[in-house]
PDB file of C-alpha atoms in Angstrom:
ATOM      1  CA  UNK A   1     -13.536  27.963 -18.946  1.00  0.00           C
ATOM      2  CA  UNK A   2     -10.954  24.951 -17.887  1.00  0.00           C
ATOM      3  CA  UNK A   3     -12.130  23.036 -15.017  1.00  0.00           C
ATOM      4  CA  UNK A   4      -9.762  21.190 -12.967  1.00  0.00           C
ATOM      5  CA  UNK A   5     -10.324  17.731 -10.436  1.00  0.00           C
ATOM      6  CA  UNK A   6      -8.273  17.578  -7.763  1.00  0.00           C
ATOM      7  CA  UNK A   7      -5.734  15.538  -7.293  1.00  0.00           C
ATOM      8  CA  UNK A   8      -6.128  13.507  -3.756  1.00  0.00           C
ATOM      9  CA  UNK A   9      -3.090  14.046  -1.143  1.00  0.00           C
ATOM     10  CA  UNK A  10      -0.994  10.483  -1.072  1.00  0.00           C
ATOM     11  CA  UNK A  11      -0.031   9.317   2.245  1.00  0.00           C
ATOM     12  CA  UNK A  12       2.592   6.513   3.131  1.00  0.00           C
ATOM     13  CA  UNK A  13       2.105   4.280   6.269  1.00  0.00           C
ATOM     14  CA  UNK A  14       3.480   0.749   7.540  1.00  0.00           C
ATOM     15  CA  UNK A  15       1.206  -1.709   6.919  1.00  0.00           C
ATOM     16  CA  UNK A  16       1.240  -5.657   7.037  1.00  0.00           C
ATOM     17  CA  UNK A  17       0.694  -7.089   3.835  1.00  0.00           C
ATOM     18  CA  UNK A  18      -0.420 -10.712   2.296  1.00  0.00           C
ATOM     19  CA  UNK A  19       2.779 -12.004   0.551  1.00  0.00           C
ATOM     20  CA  UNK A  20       1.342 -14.184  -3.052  1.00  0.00           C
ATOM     21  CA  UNK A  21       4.483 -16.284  -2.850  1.00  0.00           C
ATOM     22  CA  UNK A  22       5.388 -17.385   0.659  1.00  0.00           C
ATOM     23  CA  UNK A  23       1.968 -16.590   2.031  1.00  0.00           C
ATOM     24  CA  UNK A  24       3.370 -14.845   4.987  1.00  0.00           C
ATOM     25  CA  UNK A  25       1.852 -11.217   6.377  1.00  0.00           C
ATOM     26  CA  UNK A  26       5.363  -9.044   6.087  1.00  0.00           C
ATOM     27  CA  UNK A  27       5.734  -5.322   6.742  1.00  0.00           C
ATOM     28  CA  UNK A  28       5.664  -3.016   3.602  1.00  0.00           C
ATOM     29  CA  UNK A  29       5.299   0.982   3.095  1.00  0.00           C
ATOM     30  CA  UNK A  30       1.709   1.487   1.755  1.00  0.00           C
ATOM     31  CA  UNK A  31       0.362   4.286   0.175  1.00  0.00           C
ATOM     32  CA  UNK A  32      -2.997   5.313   0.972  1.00  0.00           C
ATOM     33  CA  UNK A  33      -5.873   8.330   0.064  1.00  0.00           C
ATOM     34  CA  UNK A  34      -9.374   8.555   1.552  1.00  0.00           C
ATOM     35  CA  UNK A  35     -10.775   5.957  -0.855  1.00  0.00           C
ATOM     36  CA  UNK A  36      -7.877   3.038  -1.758  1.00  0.00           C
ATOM     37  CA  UNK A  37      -4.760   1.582  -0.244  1.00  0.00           C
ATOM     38  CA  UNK A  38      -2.242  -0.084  -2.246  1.00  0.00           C
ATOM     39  CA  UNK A  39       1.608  -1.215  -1.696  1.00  0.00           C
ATOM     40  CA  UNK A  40       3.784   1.164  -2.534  1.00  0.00           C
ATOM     41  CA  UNK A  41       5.493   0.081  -6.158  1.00  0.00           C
ATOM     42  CA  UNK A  42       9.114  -1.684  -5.671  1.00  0.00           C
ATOM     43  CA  UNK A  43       9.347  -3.446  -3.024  1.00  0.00           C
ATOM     44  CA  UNK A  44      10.480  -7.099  -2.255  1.00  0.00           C
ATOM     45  CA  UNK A  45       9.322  -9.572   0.458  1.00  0.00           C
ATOM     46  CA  UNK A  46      12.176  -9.817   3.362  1.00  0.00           C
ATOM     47  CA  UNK A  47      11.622 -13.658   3.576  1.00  0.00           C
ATOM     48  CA  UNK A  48      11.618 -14.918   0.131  1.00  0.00           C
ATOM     49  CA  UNK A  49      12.178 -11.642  -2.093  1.00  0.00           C
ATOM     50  CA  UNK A  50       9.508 -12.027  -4.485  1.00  0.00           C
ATOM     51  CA  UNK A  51       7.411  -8.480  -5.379  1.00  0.00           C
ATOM     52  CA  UNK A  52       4.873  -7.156  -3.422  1.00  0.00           C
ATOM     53  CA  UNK A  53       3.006  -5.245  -6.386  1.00  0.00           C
ATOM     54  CA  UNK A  54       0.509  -7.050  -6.555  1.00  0.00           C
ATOM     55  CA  UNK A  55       0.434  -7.831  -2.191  1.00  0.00           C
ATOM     56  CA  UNK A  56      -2.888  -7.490  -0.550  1.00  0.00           C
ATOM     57  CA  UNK A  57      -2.956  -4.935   1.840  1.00  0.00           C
ATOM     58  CA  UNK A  58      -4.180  -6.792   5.710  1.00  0.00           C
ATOM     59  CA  UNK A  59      -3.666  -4.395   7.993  1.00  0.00           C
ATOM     60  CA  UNK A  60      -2.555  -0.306   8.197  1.00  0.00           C
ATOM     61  CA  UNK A  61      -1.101   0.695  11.461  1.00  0.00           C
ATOM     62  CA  UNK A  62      -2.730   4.487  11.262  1.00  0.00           C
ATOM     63  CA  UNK A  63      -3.438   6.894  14.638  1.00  0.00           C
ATOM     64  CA  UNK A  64      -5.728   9.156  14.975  1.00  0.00           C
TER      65      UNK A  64
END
């Protein structure tokens, strides 16, 4: 008998995001499930074009 977890359904949403380099809040695609957001891998800040891997995530503009 092979049990199986589930895998959790990934959503994508603009956020607003803490930028480590220019410490500005910037817009940035973030991917969320139930339990965890995170900034979706890739992406580079539009006003000094460092990463954003390892951005904290401020704000998630979600509606109900």
């Amino acid at each position: 008998m092979e049990v199986q977890m589930k895998v959790p359904e990934v959503k994508t949403a603009t956020g607003t995001v803490h930028c480590p380099m220019c410490t500005h809040s910037v817009p940035a695609n973030v991917e969320y499930t139930s339990r965890r957001m995170k900034v979706a891998a890739g992406q580079k800040c539009p006003r000094c074009s460092a990463s954003l891997d390892v951005a904290v995530v401020l704000y998630l503009r979600n509606a109900a």
